[in-house]
PDB file of C-alpha atoms and ligand atoms in Angstrom:
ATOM      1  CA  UNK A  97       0.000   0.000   0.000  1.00  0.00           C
ATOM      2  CA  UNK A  98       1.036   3.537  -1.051  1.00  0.00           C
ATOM      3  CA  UNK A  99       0.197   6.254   1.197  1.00  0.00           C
ATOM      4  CA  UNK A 100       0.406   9.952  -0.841  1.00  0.00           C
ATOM      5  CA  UNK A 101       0.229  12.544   2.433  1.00  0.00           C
ATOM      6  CA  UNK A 102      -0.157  16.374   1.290  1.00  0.00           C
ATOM      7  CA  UNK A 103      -0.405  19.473   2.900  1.00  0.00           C
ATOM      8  CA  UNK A 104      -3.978  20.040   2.690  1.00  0.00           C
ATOM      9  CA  UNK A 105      -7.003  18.429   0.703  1.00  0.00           C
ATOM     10  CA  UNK A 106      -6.328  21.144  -2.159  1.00  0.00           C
ATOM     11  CA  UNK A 107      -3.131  19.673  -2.963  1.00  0.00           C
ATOM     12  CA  UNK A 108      -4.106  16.064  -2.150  1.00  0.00           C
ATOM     13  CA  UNK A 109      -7.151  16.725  -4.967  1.00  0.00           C
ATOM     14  CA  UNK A 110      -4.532  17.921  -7.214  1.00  0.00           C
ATOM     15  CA  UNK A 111      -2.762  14.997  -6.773  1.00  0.00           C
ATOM     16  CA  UNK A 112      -5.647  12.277  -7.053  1.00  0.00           C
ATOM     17  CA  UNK A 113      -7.014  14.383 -10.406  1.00  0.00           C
ATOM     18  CA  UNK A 114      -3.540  14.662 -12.191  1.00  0.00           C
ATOM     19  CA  UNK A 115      -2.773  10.723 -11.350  1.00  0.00           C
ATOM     20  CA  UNK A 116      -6.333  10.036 -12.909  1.00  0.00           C
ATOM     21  CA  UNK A 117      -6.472  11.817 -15.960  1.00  0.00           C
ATOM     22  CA  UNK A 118      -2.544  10.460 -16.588  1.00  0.00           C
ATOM     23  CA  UNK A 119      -4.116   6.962 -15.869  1.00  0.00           C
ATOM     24  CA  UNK A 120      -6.894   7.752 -18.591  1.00  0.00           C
ATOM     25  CA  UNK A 121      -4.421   9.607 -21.356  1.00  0.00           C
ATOM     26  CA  UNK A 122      -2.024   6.179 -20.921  1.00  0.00           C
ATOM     27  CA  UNK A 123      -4.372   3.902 -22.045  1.00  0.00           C
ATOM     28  CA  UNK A 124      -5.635   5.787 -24.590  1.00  0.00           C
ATOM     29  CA  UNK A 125      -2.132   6.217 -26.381  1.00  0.00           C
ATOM     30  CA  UNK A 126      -1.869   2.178 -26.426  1.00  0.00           C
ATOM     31  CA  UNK A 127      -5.411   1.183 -26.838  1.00  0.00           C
ATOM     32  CA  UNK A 128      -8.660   1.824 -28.143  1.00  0.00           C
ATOM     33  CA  UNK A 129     -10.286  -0.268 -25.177  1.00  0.00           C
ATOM     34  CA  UNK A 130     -12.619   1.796 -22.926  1.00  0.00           C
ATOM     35  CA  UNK A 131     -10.712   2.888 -19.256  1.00  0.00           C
ATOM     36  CA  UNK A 132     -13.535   2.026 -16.871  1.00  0.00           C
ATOM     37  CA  UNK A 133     -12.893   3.828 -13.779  1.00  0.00           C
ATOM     38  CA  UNK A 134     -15.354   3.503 -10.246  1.00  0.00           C
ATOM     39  CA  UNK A 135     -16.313   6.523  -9.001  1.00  0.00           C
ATOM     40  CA  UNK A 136     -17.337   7.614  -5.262  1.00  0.00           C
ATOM     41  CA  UNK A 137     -19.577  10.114  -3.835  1.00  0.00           C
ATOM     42  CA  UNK A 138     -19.323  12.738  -0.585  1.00  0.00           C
ATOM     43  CA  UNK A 139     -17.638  15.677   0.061  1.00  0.00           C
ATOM     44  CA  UNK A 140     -14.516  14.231   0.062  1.00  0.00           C
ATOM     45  CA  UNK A 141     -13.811  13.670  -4.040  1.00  0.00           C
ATOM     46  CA  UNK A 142     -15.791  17.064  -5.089  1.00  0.00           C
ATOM     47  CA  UNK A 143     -11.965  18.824  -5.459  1.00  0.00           C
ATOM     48  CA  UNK A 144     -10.557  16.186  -7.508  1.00  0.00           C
ATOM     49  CA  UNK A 145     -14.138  16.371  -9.719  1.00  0.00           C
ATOM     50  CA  UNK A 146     -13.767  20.085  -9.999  1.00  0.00           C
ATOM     51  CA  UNK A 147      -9.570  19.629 -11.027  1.00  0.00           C
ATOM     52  CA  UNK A 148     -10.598  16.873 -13.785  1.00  0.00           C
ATOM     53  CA  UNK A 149     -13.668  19.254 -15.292  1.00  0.00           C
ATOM     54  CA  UNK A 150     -10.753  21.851 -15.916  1.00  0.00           C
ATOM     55  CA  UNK A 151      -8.860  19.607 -17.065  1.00  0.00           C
ATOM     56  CA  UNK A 152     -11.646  18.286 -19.298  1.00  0.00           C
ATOM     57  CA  UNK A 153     -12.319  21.826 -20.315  1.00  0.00           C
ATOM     58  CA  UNK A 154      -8.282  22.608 -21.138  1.00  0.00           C
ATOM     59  CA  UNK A 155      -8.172  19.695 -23.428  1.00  0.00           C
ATOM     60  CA  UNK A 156      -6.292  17.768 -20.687  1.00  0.00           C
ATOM     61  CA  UNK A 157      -7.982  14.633 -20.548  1.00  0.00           C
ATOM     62  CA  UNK A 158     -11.386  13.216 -22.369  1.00  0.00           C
ATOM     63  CA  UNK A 159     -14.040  10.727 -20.525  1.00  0.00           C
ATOM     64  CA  UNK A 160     -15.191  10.048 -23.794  1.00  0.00           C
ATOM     65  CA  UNK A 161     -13.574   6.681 -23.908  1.00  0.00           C
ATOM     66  CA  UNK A 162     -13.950   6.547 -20.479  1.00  0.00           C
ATOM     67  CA  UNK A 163     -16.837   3.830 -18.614  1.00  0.00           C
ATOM     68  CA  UNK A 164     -18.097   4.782 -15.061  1.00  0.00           C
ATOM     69  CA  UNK A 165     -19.577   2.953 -12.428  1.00  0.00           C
ATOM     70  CA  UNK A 166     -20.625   4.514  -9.084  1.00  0.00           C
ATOM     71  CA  UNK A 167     -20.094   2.464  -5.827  1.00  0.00           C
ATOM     72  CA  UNK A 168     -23.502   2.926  -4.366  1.00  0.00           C
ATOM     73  CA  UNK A 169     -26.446   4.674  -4.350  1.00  0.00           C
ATOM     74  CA  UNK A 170     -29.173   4.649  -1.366  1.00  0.00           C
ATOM     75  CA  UNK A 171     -32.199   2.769  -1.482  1.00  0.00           C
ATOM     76  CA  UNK A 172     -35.809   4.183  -1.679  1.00  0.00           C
ATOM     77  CA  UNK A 173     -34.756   8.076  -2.595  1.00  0.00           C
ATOM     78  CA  UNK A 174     -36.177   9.336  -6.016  1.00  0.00           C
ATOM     79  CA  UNK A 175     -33.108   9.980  -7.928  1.00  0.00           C
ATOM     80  CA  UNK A 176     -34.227  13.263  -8.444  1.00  0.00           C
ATOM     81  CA  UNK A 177     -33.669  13.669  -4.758  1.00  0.00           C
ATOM     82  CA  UNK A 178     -30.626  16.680  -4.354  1.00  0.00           C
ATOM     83  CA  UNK A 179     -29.003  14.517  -1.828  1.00  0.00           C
ATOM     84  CA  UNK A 180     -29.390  11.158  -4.100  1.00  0.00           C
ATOM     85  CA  UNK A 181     -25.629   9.883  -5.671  1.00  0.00           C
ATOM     86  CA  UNK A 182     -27.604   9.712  -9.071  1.00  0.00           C
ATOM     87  CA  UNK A 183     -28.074  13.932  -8.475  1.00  0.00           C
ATOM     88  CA  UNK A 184     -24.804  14.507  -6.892  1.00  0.00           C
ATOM     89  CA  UNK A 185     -23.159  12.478  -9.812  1.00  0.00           C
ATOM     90  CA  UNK A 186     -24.427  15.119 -12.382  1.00  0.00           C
ATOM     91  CA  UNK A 187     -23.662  18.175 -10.121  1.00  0.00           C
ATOM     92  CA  UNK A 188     -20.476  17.770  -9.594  1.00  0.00           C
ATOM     93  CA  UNK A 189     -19.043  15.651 -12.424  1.00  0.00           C
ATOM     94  CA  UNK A 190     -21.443  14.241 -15.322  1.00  0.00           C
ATOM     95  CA  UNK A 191     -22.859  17.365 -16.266  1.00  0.00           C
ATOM     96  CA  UNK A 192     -19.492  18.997 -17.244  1.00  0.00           C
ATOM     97  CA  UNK A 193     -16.918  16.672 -18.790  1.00  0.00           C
ATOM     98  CA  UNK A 194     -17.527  14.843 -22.124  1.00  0.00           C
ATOM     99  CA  UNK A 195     -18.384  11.172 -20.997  1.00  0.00           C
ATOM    100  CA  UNK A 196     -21.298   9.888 -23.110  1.00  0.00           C
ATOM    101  CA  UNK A 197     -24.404   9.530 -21.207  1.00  0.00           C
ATOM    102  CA  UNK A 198     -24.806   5.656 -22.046  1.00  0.00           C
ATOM    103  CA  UNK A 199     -21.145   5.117 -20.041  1.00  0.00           C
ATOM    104  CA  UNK A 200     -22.349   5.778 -17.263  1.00  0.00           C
ATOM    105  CA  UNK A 201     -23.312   3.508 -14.431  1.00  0.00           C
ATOM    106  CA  UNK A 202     -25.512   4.506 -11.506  1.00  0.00           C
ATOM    107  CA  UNK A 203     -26.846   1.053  -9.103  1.00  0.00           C
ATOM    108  CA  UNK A 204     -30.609   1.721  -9.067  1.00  0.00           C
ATOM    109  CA  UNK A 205     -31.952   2.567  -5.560  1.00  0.00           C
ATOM    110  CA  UNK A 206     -35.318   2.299  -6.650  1.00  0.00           C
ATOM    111  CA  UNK A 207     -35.180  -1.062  -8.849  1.00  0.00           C
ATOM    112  CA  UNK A 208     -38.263  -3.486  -8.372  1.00  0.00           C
ATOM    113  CA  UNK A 209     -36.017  -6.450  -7.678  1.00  0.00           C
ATOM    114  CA  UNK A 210     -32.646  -5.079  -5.468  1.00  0.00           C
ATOM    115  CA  UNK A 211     -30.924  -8.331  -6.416  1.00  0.00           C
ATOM    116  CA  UNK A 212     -31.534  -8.717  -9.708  1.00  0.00           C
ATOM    117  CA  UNK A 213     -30.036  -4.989  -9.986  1.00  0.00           C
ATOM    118  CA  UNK A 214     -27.092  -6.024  -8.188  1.00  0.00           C
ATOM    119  CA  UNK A 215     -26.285  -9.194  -9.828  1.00  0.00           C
ATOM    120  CA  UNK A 216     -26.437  -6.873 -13.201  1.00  0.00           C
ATOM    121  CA  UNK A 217     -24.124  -4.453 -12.046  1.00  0.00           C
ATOM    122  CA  UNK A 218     -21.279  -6.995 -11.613  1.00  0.00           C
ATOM    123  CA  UNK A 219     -22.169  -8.638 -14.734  1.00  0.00           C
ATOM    124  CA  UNK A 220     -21.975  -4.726 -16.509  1.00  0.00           C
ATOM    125  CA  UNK A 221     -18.464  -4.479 -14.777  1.00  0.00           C
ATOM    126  CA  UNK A 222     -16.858  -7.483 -16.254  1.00  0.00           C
ATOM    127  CA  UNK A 223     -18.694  -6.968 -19.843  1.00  0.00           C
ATOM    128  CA  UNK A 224     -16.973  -3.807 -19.448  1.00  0.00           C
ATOM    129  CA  UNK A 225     -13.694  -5.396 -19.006  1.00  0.00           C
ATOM    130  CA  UNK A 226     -13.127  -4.582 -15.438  1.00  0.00           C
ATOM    131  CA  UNK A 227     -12.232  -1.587 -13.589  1.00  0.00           C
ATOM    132  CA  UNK A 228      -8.474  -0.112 -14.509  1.00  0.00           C
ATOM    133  CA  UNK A 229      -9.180   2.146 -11.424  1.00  0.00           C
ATOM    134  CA  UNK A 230     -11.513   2.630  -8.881  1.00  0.00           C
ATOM    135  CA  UNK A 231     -11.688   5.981  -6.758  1.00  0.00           C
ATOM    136  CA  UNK A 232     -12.908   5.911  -3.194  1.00  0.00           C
ATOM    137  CA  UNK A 233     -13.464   7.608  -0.152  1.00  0.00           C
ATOM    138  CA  UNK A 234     -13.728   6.299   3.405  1.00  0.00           C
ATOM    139  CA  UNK A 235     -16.307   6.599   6.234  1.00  0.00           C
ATOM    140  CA  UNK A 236     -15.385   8.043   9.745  1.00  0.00           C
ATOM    141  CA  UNK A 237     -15.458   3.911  10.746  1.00  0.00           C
ATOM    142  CA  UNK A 238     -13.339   3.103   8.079  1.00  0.00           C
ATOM    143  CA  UNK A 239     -15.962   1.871   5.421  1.00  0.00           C
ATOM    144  CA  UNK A 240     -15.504   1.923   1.990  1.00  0.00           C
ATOM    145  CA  UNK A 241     -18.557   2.252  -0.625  1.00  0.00           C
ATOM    146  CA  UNK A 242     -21.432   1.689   2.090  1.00  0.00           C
ATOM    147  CA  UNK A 243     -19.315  -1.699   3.500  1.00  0.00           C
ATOM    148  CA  UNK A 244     -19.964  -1.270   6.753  1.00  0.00           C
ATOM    149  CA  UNK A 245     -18.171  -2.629   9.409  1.00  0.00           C
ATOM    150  CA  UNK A 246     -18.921  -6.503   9.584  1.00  0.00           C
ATOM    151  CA  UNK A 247     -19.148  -6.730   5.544  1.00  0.00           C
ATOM    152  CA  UNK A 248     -17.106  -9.895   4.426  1.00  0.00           C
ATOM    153  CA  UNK A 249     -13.919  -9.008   2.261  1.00  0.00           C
ATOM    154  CA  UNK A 250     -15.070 -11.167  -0.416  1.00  0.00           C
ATOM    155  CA  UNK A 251     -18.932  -9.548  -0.636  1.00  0.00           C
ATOM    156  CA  UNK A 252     -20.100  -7.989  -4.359  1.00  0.00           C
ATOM    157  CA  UNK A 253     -22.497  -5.512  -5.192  1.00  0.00           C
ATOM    158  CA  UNK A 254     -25.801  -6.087  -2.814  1.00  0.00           C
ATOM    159  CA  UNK A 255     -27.921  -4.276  -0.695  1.00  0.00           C
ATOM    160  CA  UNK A 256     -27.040  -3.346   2.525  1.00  0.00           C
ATOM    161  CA  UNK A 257     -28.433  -2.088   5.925  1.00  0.00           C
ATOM    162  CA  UNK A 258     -26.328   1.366   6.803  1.00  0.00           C
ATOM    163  CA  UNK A 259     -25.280   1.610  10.467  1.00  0.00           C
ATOM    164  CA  UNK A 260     -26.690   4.308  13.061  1.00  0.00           C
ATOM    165  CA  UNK A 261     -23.432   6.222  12.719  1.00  0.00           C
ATOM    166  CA  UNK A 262     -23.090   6.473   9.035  1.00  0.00           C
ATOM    167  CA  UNK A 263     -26.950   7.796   9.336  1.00  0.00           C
ATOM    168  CA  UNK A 264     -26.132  10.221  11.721  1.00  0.00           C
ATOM    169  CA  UNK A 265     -22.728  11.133   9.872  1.00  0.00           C
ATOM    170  CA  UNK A 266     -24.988  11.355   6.433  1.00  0.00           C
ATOM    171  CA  UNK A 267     -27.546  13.584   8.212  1.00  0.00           C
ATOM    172  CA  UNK A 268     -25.953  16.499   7.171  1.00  0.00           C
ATOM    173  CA  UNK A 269     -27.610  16.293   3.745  1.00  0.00           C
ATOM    174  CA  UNK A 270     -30.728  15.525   5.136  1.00  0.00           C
ATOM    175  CA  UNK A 271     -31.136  18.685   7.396  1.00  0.00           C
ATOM    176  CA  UNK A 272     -29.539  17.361  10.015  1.00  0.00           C
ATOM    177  CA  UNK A 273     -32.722  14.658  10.636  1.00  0.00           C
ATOM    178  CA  UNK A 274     -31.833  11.242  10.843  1.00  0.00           C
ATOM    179  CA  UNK A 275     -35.075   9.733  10.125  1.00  0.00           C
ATOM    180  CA  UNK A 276     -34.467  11.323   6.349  1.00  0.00           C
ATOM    181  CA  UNK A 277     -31.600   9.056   5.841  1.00  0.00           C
ATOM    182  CA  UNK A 278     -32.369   6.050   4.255  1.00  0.00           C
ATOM    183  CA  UNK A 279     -31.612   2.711   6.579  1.00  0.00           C
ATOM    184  CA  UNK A 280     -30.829   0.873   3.114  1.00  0.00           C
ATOM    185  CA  UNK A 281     -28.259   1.235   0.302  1.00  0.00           C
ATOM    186  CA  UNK A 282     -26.878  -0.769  -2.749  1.00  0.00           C
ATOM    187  CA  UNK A 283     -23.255  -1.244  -2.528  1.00  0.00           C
ATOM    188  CA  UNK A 284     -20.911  -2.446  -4.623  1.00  0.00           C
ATOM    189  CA  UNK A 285     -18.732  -4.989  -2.251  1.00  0.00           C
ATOM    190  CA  UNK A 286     -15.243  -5.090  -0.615  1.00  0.00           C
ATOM    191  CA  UNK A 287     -14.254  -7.337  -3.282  1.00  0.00           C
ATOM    192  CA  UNK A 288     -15.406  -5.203  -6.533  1.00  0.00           C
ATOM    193  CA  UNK A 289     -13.651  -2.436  -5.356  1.00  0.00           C
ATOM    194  CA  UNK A 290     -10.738  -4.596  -5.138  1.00  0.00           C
ATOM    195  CA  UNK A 291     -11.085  -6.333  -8.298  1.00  0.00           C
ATOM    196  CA  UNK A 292      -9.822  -3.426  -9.788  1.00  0.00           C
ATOM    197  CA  UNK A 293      -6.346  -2.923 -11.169  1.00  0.00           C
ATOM    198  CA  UNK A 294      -5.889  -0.378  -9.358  1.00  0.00           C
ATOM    199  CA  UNK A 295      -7.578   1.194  -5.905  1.00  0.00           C
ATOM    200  CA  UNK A 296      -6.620   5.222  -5.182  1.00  0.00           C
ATOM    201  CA  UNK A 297      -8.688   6.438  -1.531  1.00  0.00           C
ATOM    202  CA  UNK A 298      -9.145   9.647  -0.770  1.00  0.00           C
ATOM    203  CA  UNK A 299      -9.231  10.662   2.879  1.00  0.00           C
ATOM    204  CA  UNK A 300      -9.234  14.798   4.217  1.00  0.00           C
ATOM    205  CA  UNK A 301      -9.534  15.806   7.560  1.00  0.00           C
ATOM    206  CA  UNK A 302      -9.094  15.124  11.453  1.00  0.00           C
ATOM    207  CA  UNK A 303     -12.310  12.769  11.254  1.00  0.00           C
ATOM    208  CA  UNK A 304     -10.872  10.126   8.880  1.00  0.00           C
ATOM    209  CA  UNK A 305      -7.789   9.929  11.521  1.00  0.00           C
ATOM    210  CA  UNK A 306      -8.652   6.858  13.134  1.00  0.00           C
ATOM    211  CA  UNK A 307     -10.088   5.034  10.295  1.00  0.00           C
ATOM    212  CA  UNK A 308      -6.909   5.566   8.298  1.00  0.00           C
ATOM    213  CA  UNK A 309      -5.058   4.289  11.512  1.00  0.00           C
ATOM    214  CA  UNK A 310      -7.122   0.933  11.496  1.00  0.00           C
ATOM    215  CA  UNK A 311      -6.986   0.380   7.944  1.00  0.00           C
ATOM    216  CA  UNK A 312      -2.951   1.150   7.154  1.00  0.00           C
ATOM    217  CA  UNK A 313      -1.704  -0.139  10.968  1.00  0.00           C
ATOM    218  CA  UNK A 314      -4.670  -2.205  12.138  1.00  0.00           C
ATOM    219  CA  UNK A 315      -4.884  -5.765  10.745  1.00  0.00           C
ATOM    220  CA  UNK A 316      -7.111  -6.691   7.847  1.00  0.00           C
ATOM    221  CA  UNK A 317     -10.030  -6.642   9.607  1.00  0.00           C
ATOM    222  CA  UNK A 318     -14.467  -6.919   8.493  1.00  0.00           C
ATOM    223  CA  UNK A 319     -14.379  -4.284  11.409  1.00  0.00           C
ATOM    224  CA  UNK A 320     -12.601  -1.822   9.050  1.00  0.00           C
ATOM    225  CA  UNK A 321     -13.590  -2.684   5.500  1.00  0.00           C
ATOM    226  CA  UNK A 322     -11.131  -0.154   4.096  1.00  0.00           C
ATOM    227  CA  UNK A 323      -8.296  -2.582   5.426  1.00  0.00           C
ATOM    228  CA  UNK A 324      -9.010  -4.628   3.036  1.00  0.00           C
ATOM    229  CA  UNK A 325      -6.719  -2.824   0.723  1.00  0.00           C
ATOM    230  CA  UNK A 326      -3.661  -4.147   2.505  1.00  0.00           C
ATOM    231  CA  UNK A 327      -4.109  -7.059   0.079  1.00  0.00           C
ATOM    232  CA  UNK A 328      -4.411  -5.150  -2.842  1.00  0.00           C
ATOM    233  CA  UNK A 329      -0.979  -5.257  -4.874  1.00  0.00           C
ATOM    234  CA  UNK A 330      -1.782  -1.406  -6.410  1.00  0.00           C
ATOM    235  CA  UNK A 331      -3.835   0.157  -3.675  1.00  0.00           C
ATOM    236  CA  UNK A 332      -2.664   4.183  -2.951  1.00  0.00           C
ATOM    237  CA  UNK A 333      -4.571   6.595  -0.160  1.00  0.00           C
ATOM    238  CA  UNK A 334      -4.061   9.831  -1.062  1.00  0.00           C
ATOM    239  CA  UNK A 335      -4.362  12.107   2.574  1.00  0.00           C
ATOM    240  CA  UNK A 336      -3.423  14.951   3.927  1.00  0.00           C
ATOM    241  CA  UNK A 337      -1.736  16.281   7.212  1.00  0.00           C
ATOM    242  CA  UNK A 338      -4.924  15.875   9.352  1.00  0.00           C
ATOM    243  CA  UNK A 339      -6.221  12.977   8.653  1.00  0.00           C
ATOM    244  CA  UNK A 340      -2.897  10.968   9.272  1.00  0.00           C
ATOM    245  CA  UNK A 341      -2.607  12.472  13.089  1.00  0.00           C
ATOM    246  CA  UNK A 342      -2.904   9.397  14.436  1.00  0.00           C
ATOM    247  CA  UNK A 343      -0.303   6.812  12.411  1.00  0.00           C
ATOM    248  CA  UNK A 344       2.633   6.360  14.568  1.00  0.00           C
ATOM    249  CA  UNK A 345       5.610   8.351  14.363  1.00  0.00           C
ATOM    250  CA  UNK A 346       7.620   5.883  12.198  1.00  0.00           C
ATOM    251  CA  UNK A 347       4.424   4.916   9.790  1.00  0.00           C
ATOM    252  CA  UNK A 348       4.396   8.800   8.878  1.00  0.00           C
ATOM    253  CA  UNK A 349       8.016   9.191   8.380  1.00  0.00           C
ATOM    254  CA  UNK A 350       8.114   6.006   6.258  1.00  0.00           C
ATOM    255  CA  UNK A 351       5.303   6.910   3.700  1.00  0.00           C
ATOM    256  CA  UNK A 352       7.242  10.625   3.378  1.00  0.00           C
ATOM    257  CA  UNK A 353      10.475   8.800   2.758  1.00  0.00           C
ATOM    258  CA  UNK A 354       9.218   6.694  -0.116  1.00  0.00           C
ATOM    259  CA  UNK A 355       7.315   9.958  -0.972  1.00  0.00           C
ATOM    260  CA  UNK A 356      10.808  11.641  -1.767  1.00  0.00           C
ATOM    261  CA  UNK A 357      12.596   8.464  -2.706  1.00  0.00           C
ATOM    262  CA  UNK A 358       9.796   7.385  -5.722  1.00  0.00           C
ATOM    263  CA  UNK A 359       8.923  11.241  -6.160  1.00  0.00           C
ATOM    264  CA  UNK A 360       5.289  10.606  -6.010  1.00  0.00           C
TER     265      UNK A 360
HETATM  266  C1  GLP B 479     -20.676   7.674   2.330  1.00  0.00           C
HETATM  267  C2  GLP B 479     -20.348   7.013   1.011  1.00  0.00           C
HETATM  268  C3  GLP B 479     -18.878   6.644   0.932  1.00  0.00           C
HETATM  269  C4  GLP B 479     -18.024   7.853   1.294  1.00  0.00           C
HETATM  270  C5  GLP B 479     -18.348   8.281   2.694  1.00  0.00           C
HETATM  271  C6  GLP B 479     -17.518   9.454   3.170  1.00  0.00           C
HETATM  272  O1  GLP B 479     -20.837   6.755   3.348  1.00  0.00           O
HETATM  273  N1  GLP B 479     -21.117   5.838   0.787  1.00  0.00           N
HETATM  274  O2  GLP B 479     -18.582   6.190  -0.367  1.00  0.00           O
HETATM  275  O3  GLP B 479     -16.665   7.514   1.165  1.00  0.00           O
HETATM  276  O4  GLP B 479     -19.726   8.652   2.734  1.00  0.00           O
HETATM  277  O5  GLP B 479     -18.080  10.668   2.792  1.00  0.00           O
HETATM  278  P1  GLP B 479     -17.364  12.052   2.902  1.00  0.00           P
HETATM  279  O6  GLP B 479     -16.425  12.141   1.746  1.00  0.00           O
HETATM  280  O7  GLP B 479     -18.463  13.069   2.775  1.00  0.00           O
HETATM  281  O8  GLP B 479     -16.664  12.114   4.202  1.00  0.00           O
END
């Protein structure tokens, strides 16, 4: 496991946007094969979405070779919901950058049969080819998608009952009311994340401290579903000052001196 630690979330954005769209522009010079990237939701990625529309915009990088799936989406809320990942999606990516409407892959909240929907969406990912990189964020307890703790390693795309924290953390969208978060999501699992080729995390701020110390010093653990990454062969958490405060001494000065020996 890489761990990428900048200053701030700014630079850590930078960082995660640049490595993306140089991820996207190398396959495209050897291949005419689709890149099919995963893509996350919450506050955390919205800097490195706003970095790749420029980029988009500036002739940097094109999605239009590009295949997206989202990791989850909640189950229940209309997608026209503000707060739904279909509508955040749009807002802050989809709607400005180039990548043809029919690439893009939402799991269906509202679908008449949950499992059926589920069992698609991994079937869409390998017809795809499989994910060359998958972008996620982290939960305060360490989750990744909506794995809570307690999902298996090995699960795939299902539907999933959300925990009382990540309700209350997730209440913020909902005007601060609980009872407006949805108890239910579709995921995709621990193991579709990390079927990819490659797995980059984001994780900003003081609150993500002690899920990043469970998942990059903990052991590999259902508790922590991010840890799951330790047995990843390309897995990379981009972070910034904050949110490593609590990695020991020697963990910190280890991921800075591979930092400046590999110039990442
Ligand atoms: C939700 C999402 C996760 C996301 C997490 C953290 O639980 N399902 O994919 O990583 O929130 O969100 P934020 O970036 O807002 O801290």
């Amino acid at each position: 496991m890489k761990v990428v630690i900048r200053d701030n979330s700014a630079k850590g954005s930078l960082w995660a946007a640049h490595y993306i769209a140089r991820r996207i522009n190398e396959k495209a010079a050897i291949t005419d094969k689709p890149f099919v990237l995963g893509l996350c939701t919450g506050s955390t990625p919205i800097e490195t979405y706003a970095e790749l529309i420029r980029m988009v915009r500036d002739g940097e990088v094109s999605f239009k070779n590009v295949i997206s799936f989202n990791m989850d989406e909640y189950v229940g809320l209309p997608e026209s919901h503000p707060e739904s990942y279909h509508s955040f999606m749009h807002r802050y990516l989809f709607d400005h950058i180039d990548e043809p409407a029919e690439n893009i892959h939402i799991l269906n909240g509202n679908a008449p049969d949950p499992v059926a929907e589920c069992k698609a969406y991994e079937e869409a990912i390998v017809k795809a080819g499989g994910f060359d990189l998958f972008l996620g964020g982290v939960g305060e307890d360490g989750h990744i998608a909506f794995n809570e703790p307690f999902s298996s390693l090995q699960s795939r795309t299902r539907v999933v009952t959300l925990t009382q924290d990540t309700r209350e953390v997730n209440s913020r969208f909902f005007d601060n009311d609980i009872n407006q978060v949805p108890r239910q999501a579709l995921t995709v699992g621990v193991a579709t994340v990390l079927s990819s080729k490659e797995v980059v995390i984001l994780a900003f701020g003081s609150k993500k401290a002690r899920a990043l110390k469970d998942a990059i010093e903990g052991p590999m653990s259902h508790y922590c579903t991010l840890s799951g990454l330790q047995n990843h062969p390309a897995g990379t958490i981009v972070c910034d000052e904050l949110s490593v405060g609590e990695l020991k001494v020697n963990s910190y000065r280890y991921f800075k001196a591979v930092e400046e020996a590999e110039g990442c």
